[in-house]
């Protein structure tokens, strides 16, 4: 079945360590996104990518990095520079703008800094 | 900067009451608008979307939303809510690029 796979589902990190969250999609979507969801703040856009080898900062990109070397993959690295990394992270992908820009979400990854 | 505002953070209704959740966006160009729902313990689901045409959009589970361009609004409505509508509702919009911006969400509690 087509979909978005995020891993790991739960991750614990020590302060000062970088951690990478994986996101893979087999929907053949051009665009991919990373959001962070915190209670009372909704979904905030970290990074998005419209095409392979290109990505744009969202509203809260500081302390995060991404890459888009393959169409189906968009990993997110939470660096030690991110001051408050404990959160629920959602990856998403979407169809091209002309066909409706419907976005599909992965199941999310819980990151806890201990 | 582009943004989406949901002014009601928490709404409490009794079953059978009517619902209207406000959503305003700030962007001067062509927009695509969405409402998503997140039920307790579940993932985001698309309720409805607007791209063009009839500004009154009907979605799943009896929800509808009206795009009023002059007010930059896309309010969500349901004539009669049920206990099962208890969830968090997110408004979102995208511009001519792929950038998709979400509001902060409205938590709806429907009392039986």
PDB file of C-alpha atoms in Angstrom:
ATOM      1  CA  UNK A   1       0.000   0.000   0.000  1.00  0.00           C
ATOM      2  CA  UNK A   2       1.149   3.544  -0.700  1.00  0.00           C
ATOM      3  CA  UNK A   3       1.956   5.784   2.195  1.00  0.00           C
ATOM      4  CA  UNK A   4       4.452   7.613   4.357  1.00  0.00           C
ATOM      5  CA  UNK A   5       6.670   5.793   6.792  1.00  0.00           C
ATOM      6  CA  UNK A   6       8.325   7.570   9.678  1.00  0.00           C
ATOM      7  CA  UNK A   7      10.871   5.980  11.955  1.00  0.00           C
ATOM      8  CA  UNK A   8      11.505   5.598  14.745  1.00  0.00           C
ATOM      9  CA  UNK A   9       8.128   6.100  16.365  1.00  0.00           C
ATOM     10  CA  UNK A  10       9.679   6.855  19.746  1.00  0.00           C
ATOM     11  CA  UNK A  11      13.155   8.209  20.317  1.00  0.00           C
ATOM     12  CA  UNK A  12      15.036   9.337  23.379  1.00  0.00           C
ATOM     13  CA  UNK A  13      18.037  11.592  23.044  1.00  0.00           C
ATOM     14  CA  UNK A  14      20.544  12.915  25.480  1.00  0.00           C
ATOM     15  CA  UNK A  15      21.118  16.619  25.556  1.00  0.00           C
ATOM     16  CA  UNK A  16      23.887  17.655  23.184  1.00  0.00           C
ATOM     17  CA  UNK A  17      23.313  14.838  20.724  1.00  0.00           C
ATOM     18  CA  UNK A  18      22.063  15.088  17.185  1.00  0.00           C
ATOM     19  CA  UNK A  19      19.328  12.733  16.079  1.00  0.00           C
ATOM     20  CA  UNK A  20      17.906  11.958  12.648  1.00  0.00           C
ATOM     21  CA  UNK A  21      14.268  11.115  11.970  1.00  0.00           C
ATOM     22  CA  UNK A  22      13.531   9.141   8.848  1.00  0.00           C
ATOM     23  CA  UNK A  23      10.684   9.790   6.437  1.00  0.00           C
ATOM     24  CA  UNK A  24      10.038   7.700   3.336  1.00  0.00           C
ATOM     25  CA  UNK A  25       7.125   7.921   0.903  1.00  0.00           C
ATOM     26  CA  UNK A  26       6.116   5.678  -1.978  1.00  0.00           C
ATOM     27  CA  UNK A  27       3.356   7.938  -3.272  1.00  0.00           C
ATOM     28  CA  UNK A  28       5.563   9.490  -5.960  1.00  0.00           C
ATOM     29  CA  UNK A  29       4.883  12.927  -4.486  1.00  0.00           C
ATOM     30  CA  UNK A  30       7.116  15.811  -5.397  1.00  0.00           C
ATOM     31  CA  UNK A  31       6.678  17.791  -2.197  1.00  0.00           C
ATOM     32  CA  UNK A  32       7.608  16.714   1.314  1.00  0.00           C
ATOM     33  CA  UNK A  33       7.332  18.484   4.637  1.00  0.00           C
ATOM     34  CA  UNK A  34       8.370  18.335   8.268  1.00  0.00           C
ATOM     35  CA  UNK A  35       6.128  19.746  10.962  1.00  0.00           C
ATOM     36  CA  UNK A  36       6.407  19.920  14.687  1.00  0.00           C
ATOM     37  CA  UNK A  37       3.258  19.579  16.798  1.00  0.00           C
ATOM     38  CA  UNK A  38       3.167  20.992  20.321  1.00  0.00           C
ATOM     39  CA  UNK A  39       0.064  21.278  22.507  1.00  0.00           C
ATOM     40  CA  UNK A  40      -1.759  24.546  21.888  1.00  0.00           C
ATOM     41  CA  UNK A  41       0.486  25.531  18.987  1.00  0.00           C
ATOM     42  CA  UNK A  42      -0.817  23.388  16.188  1.00  0.00           C
ATOM     43  CA  UNK A  43       1.518  22.254  13.442  1.00  0.00           C
ATOM     44  CA  UNK A  44       4.492  24.454  12.779  1.00  0.00           C
ATOM     45  CA  UNK A  45       6.435  24.072   9.555  1.00  0.00           C
ATOM     46  CA  UNK A  46      10.115  23.245   9.978  1.00  0.00           C
ATOM     47  CA  UNK A  47      11.254  22.580   6.414  1.00  0.00           C
ATOM     48  CA  UNK A  48       9.662  21.685   3.126  1.00  0.00           C
ATOM     49  CA  UNK A  49      10.933  20.489  -0.212  1.00  0.00           C
ATOM     50  CA  UNK A  50       9.280  20.944  -3.573  1.00  0.00           C
ATOM     51  CA  UNK A  51      11.727  18.850  -5.556  1.00  0.00           C
ATOM     52  CA  UNK A  52      14.795  16.662  -5.184  1.00  0.00           C
ATOM     53  CA  UNK A  53      17.936  18.504  -4.096  1.00  0.00           C
ATOM     54  CA  UNK A  54      15.986  21.571  -3.062  1.00  0.00           C
ATOM     55  CA  UNK A  55      14.378  22.548   0.230  1.00  0.00           C
ATOM     56  CA  UNK A  56      13.116  25.656   1.960  1.00  0.00           C
ATOM     57  CA  UNK A  57      13.034  26.793   5.567  1.00  0.00           C
ATOM     58  CA  UNK A  58       9.706  26.930   7.276  1.00  0.00           C
ATOM     59  CA  UNK A  59       8.773  29.053  10.266  1.00  0.00           C
ATOM     60  CA  UNK A  60      10.915  27.253  12.855  1.00  0.00           C
ATOM     61  CA  UNK A  61      13.950  25.908  10.989  1.00  0.00           C
ATOM     62  CA  UNK A  62      16.563  26.930  13.563  1.00  0.00           C
ATOM     63  CA  UNK A  63      18.273  23.929  15.091  1.00  0.00           C
ATOM     64  CA  UNK A  64      17.105  21.558  12.351  1.00  0.00           C
ATOM     65  CA  UNK A  65      18.564  20.367   9.059  1.00  0.00           C
ATOM     66  CA  UNK A  66      17.216  18.294   6.174  1.00  0.00           C
ATOM     67  CA  UNK A  67      18.321  16.737   2.928  1.00  0.00           C
ATOM     68  CA  UNK A  68      16.451  15.622  -0.179  1.00  0.00           C
ATOM     69  CA  UNK A  69      18.774  13.421  -2.173  1.00  0.00           C
ATOM     70  CA  UNK A  70      15.993  11.117  -3.345  1.00  0.00           C
ATOM     71  CA  UNK A  71      12.394  11.862  -4.216  1.00  0.00           C
ATOM     72  CA  UNK A  72      11.062   9.338  -1.739  1.00  0.00           C
ATOM     73  CA  UNK A  73      13.196  10.347   1.247  1.00  0.00           C
ATOM     74  CA  UNK A  74      13.304  13.485   3.405  1.00  0.00           C
ATOM     75  CA  UNK A  75      15.203  12.895   6.668  1.00  0.00           C
ATOM     76  CA  UNK A  76      15.185  15.484   9.443  1.00  0.00           C
ATOM     77  CA  UNK A  77      18.130  16.008  11.770  1.00  0.00           C
ATOM     78  CA  UNK A  78      17.431  17.588  15.124  1.00  0.00           C
ATOM     79  CA  UNK A  79      20.708  19.145  16.142  1.00  0.00           C
ATOM     80  CA  UNK A  80      22.033  20.015  19.556  1.00  0.00           C
ATOM     81  CA  UNK A  81      21.359  23.655  18.678  1.00  0.00           C
ATOM     82  CA  UNK A  82      17.605  23.096  18.932  1.00  0.00           C
ATOM     83  CA  UNK A  83      16.760  24.496  22.352  1.00  0.00           C
ATOM     84  CA  UNK A  84      13.507  22.656  22.966  1.00  0.00           C
ATOM     85  CA  UNK A  85      13.489  19.526  20.819  1.00  0.00           C
ATOM     86  CA  UNK A  86      11.059  17.399  22.825  1.00  0.00           C
ATOM     87  CA  UNK A  87       7.988  17.238  20.594  1.00  0.00           C
ATOM     88  CA  UNK A  88       5.924  15.200  18.170  1.00  0.00           C
ATOM     89  CA  UNK A  89       7.291  15.390  14.622  1.00  0.00           C
ATOM     90  CA  UNK A  90       5.150  14.819  11.557  1.00  0.00           C
ATOM     91  CA  UNK A  91       6.366  14.180   8.051  1.00  0.00           C
ATOM     92  CA  UNK A  92       4.062  14.750   5.110  1.00  0.00           C
ATOM     93  CA  UNK A  93       3.998  14.709   1.342  1.00  0.00           C
ATOM     94  CA  UNK A  94       1.699  16.206  -1.218  1.00  0.00           C
ATOM     95  CA  UNK A  95       0.553  15.948  -4.774  1.00  0.00           C
ATOM     96  CA  UNK A  96       1.464  18.662  -7.244  1.00  0.00           C
ATOM     97  CA  UNK A  97      -0.287  21.992  -6.916  1.00  0.00           C
ATOM     98  CA  UNK A  98      -2.257  21.560 -10.110  1.00  0.00           C
ATOM     99  CA  UNK A  99      -3.930  18.390  -8.944  1.00  0.00           C
ATOM    100  CA  UNK A 100      -5.126  19.666  -5.650  1.00  0.00           C
ATOM    101  CA  UNK A 101      -2.205  19.810  -3.255  1.00  0.00           C
ATOM    102  CA  UNK A 102      -3.696  17.183  -0.978  1.00  0.00           C
ATOM    103  CA  UNK A 103      -1.290  16.424   1.814  1.00  0.00           C
ATOM    104  CA  UNK A 104      -0.724  13.031   3.368  1.00  0.00           C
ATOM    105  CA  UNK A 105       0.791  12.577   6.813  1.00  0.00           C
ATOM    106  CA  UNK A 106       2.968   9.937   8.340  1.00  0.00           C
ATOM    107  CA  UNK A 107       2.212   8.498  11.769  1.00  0.00           C
ATOM    108  CA  UNK A 108       4.696  10.762  13.502  1.00  0.00           C
ATOM    109  CA  UNK A 109       7.751  10.400  15.694  1.00  0.00           C
ATOM    110  CA  UNK A 110       7.915  11.247  19.368  1.00  0.00           C
ATOM    111  CA  UNK A 111      11.254  12.704  20.369  1.00  0.00           C
ATOM    112  CA  UNK A 112      12.116  13.106  24.032  1.00  0.00           C
ATOM    113  CA  UNK A 113      15.301  14.713  25.247  1.00  0.00           C
ATOM    114  CA  UNK A 114      16.494  13.326  28.556  1.00  0.00           C
TER     115      UNK A 114
ATOM    116  CA  UNK B   1       4.272  36.957   6.699  1.00  0.00           C
ATOM    117  CA  UNK B   2       1.762  34.317   5.798  1.00  0.00           C
ATOM    118  CA  UNK B   3      -0.264  33.041   8.713  1.00  0.00           C
ATOM    119  CA  UNK B   4      -3.472  31.345   9.739  1.00  0.00           C
ATOM    120  CA  UNK B   5      -5.451  32.411  12.781  1.00  0.00           C
ATOM    121  CA  UNK B   6      -7.915  30.284  14.667  1.00  0.00           C
ATOM    122  CA  UNK B   7      -9.375  32.522  17.313  1.00  0.00           C
ATOM    123  CA  UNK B   8     -11.237  29.908  19.317  1.00  0.00           C
ATOM    124  CA  UNK B   9      -8.755  27.700  21.125  1.00  0.00           C
ATOM    125  CA  UNK B  10     -11.334  25.752  23.095  1.00  0.00           C
ATOM    126  CA  UNK B  11     -15.013  25.268  22.332  1.00  0.00           C
ATOM    127  CA  UNK B  12     -17.490  23.341  24.455  1.00  0.00           C
ATOM    128  CA  UNK B  13     -20.905  22.439  23.046  1.00  0.00           C
ATOM    129  CA  UNK B  14     -23.763  20.156  23.914  1.00  0.00           C
ATOM    130  CA  UNK B  15     -24.882  17.530  21.447  1.00  0.00           C
ATOM    131  CA  UNK B  16     -27.172  18.849  18.711  1.00  0.00           C
ATOM    132  CA  UNK B  17     -25.813  22.376  19.040  1.00  0.00           C
ATOM    133  CA  UNK B  18     -24.577  24.127  15.931  1.00  0.00           C
ATOM    134  CA  UNK B  19     -20.883  24.641  15.389  1.00  0.00           C
ATOM    135  CA  UNK B  20     -18.889  27.375  13.734  1.00  0.00           C
ATOM    136  CA  UNK B  21     -15.115  27.536  14.029  1.00  0.00           C
ATOM    137  CA  UNK B  22     -13.369  30.629  12.769  1.00  0.00           C
ATOM    138  CA  UNK B  23     -10.355  30.658  10.474  1.00  0.00           C
ATOM    139  CA  UNK B  24      -8.653  33.677   8.955  1.00  0.00           C
ATOM    140  CA  UNK B  25      -5.553  33.739   6.814  1.00  0.00           C
ATOM    141  CA  UNK B  26      -3.187  36.484   5.798  1.00  0.00           C
ATOM    142  CA  UNK B  27      -2.094  36.323   2.171  1.00  0.00           C
ATOM    143  CA  UNK B  28      -3.054  38.479  -0.754  1.00  0.00           C
ATOM    144  CA  UNK B  29      -2.844  35.961  -3.576  1.00  0.00           C
ATOM    145  CA  UNK B  30      -4.605  32.804  -4.641  1.00  0.00           C
ATOM    146  CA  UNK B  31      -4.965  30.294  -1.850  1.00  0.00           C
ATOM    147  CA  UNK B  32      -5.981  26.720  -1.285  1.00  0.00           C
ATOM    148  CA  UNK B  33      -7.754  26.172   2.007  1.00  0.00           C
ATOM    149  CA  UNK B  34      -8.182  23.103   4.173  1.00  0.00           C
ATOM    150  CA  UNK B  35      -9.717  21.895   7.383  1.00  0.00           C
ATOM    151  CA  UNK B  36      -8.179  18.902   9.129  1.00  0.00           C
ATOM    152  CA  UNK B  37      -9.414  17.007  12.176  1.00  0.00           C
ATOM    153  CA  UNK B  38      -7.458  15.058  14.752  1.00  0.00           C
ATOM    154  CA  UNK B  39      -9.497  12.732  16.949  1.00  0.00           C
ATOM    155  CA  UNK B  40      -8.041  11.760  20.330  1.00  0.00           C
ATOM    156  CA  UNK B  41      -5.137   9.394  19.826  1.00  0.00           C
ATOM    157  CA  UNK B  42      -5.445   9.460  16.060  1.00  0.00           C
ATOM    158  CA  UNK B  43      -3.745  11.150  13.165  1.00  0.00           C
ATOM    159  CA  UNK B  44      -4.768  14.131  11.118  1.00  0.00           C
ATOM    160  CA  UNK B  45      -7.571  13.568   8.638  1.00  0.00           C
ATOM    161  CA  UNK B  46      -8.723  15.859   5.881  1.00  0.00           C
ATOM    162  CA  UNK B  47     -12.264  17.136   6.467  1.00  0.00           C
ATOM    163  CA  UNK B  48     -12.603  19.323   3.394  1.00  0.00           C
ATOM    164  CA  UNK B  49     -10.690  21.543   1.022  1.00  0.00           C
ATOM    165  CA  UNK B  50     -11.247  24.516  -1.246  1.00  0.00           C
ATOM    166  CA  UNK B  51      -9.299  25.216  -4.425  1.00  0.00           C
ATOM    167  CA  UNK B  52     -11.649  27.128  -6.681  1.00  0.00           C
ATOM    168  CA  UNK B  53     -15.266  27.344  -7.766  1.00  0.00           C
ATOM    169  CA  UNK B  54     -18.177  27.251  -5.342  1.00  0.00           C
ATOM    170  CA  UNK B  55     -17.025  28.953  -2.144  1.00  0.00           C
ATOM    171  CA  UNK B  56     -19.276  26.706  -0.067  1.00  0.00           C
ATOM    172  CA  UNK B  57     -17.471  23.419   0.325  1.00  0.00           C
ATOM    173  CA  UNK B  58     -18.974  20.263   1.760  1.00  0.00           C
ATOM    174  CA  UNK B  59     -16.792  17.714   3.469  1.00  0.00           C
ATOM    175  CA  UNK B  60     -17.089  14.461   5.321  1.00  0.00           C
ATOM    176  CA  UNK B  61     -19.270  13.814   8.380  1.00  0.00           C
ATOM    177  CA  UNK B  62     -21.666  16.681   7.639  1.00  0.00           C
ATOM    178  CA  UNK B  63     -19.085  19.461   7.852  1.00  0.00           C
ATOM    179  CA  UNK B  64     -18.996  22.387   5.481  1.00  0.00           C
ATOM    180  CA  UNK B  65     -16.935  25.544   5.136  1.00  0.00           C
ATOM    181  CA  UNK B  66     -17.410  28.815   3.328  1.00  0.00           C
ATOM    182  CA  UNK B  67     -14.614  30.758   1.687  1.00  0.00           C
ATOM    183  CA  UNK B  68     -15.213  34.494   1.921  1.00  0.00           C
ATOM    184  CA  UNK B  69     -12.408  36.130  -0.010  1.00  0.00           C
ATOM    185  CA  UNK B  70     -13.211  39.674   1.122  1.00  0.00           C
ATOM    186  CA  UNK B  71     -12.879  38.603   4.747  1.00  0.00           C
ATOM    187  CA  UNK B  72      -9.909  36.250   4.222  1.00  0.00           C
ATOM    188  CA  UNK B  73     -11.955  33.673   6.074  1.00  0.00           C
ATOM    189  CA  UNK B  74     -12.741  29.996   5.778  1.00  0.00           C
ATOM    190  CA  UNK B  75     -15.022  29.141   8.698  1.00  0.00           C
ATOM    191  CA  UNK B  76     -16.021  25.572   9.441  1.00  0.00           C
ATOM    192  CA  UNK B  77     -19.653  24.763  10.237  1.00  0.00           C
ATOM    193  CA  UNK B  78     -21.822  21.855  11.239  1.00  0.00           C
ATOM    194  CA  UNK B  79     -25.540  22.249  11.949  1.00  0.00           C
ATOM    195  CA  UNK B  80     -25.752  19.635  14.703  1.00  0.00           C
ATOM    196  CA  UNK B  81     -22.696  18.235  16.474  1.00  0.00           C
ATOM    197  CA  UNK B  82     -22.363  14.794  17.991  1.00  0.00           C
ATOM    198  CA  UNK B  83     -20.288  13.540  20.881  1.00  0.00           C
ATOM    199  CA  UNK B  84     -18.070  11.795  18.319  1.00  0.00           C
ATOM    200  CA  UNK B  85     -17.066  15.184  16.889  1.00  0.00           C
ATOM    201  CA  UNK B  86     -14.920  15.791  19.959  1.00  0.00           C
ATOM    202  CA  UNK B  87     -11.504  16.445  18.448  1.00  0.00           C
ATOM    203  CA  UNK B  88      -8.995  19.117  17.549  1.00  0.00           C
ATOM    204  CA  UNK B  89      -9.630  20.995  14.325  1.00  0.00           C
ATOM    205  CA  UNK B  90      -6.949  22.655  12.233  1.00  0.00           C
ATOM    206  CA  UNK B  91      -7.357  25.176   9.474  1.00  0.00           C
ATOM    207  CA  UNK B  92      -4.592  25.369   6.864  1.00  0.00           C
ATOM    208  CA  UNK B  93      -3.774  27.148   3.655  1.00  0.00           C
ATOM    209  CA  UNK B  94      -1.262  26.958   0.878  1.00  0.00           C
ATOM    210  CA  UNK B  95      -0.275  29.582  -1.638  1.00  0.00           C
ATOM    211  CA  UNK B  96       0.993  29.100  -5.187  1.00  0.00           C
ATOM    212  CA  UNK B  97       4.006  27.191  -3.885  1.00  0.00           C
ATOM    213  CA  UNK B  98       3.898  23.983  -1.903  1.00  0.00           C
ATOM    214  CA  UNK B  99       4.178  25.779   1.430  1.00  0.00           C
ATOM    215  CA  UNK B 100       1.331  24.654   3.672  1.00  0.00           C
ATOM    216  CA  UNK B 101       0.653  26.639   6.838  1.00  0.00           C
ATOM    217  CA  UNK B 102      -1.515  25.431   9.716  1.00  0.00           C
ATOM    218  CA  UNK B 103      -3.384  27.328  12.375  1.00  0.00           C
ATOM    219  CA  UNK B 104      -2.878  26.620  16.056  1.00  0.00           C
ATOM    220  CA  UNK B 105      -5.971  24.468  16.279  1.00  0.00           C
ATOM    221  CA  UNK B 106      -9.316  24.525  18.079  1.00  0.00           C
ATOM    222  CA  UNK B 107     -10.171  21.882  20.629  1.00  0.00           C
ATOM    223  CA  UNK B 108     -13.840  20.967  20.498  1.00  0.00           C
ATOM    224  CA  UNK B 109     -15.512  19.125  23.349  1.00  0.00           C
ATOM    225  CA  UNK B 110     -19.049  17.928  22.768  1.00  0.00           C
ATOM    226  CA  UNK B 111     -20.922  16.979  25.898  1.00  0.00           C
ATOM    227  CA  UNK B 112     -23.441  14.137  25.589  1.00  0.00           C
TER     228      UNK B 112
END
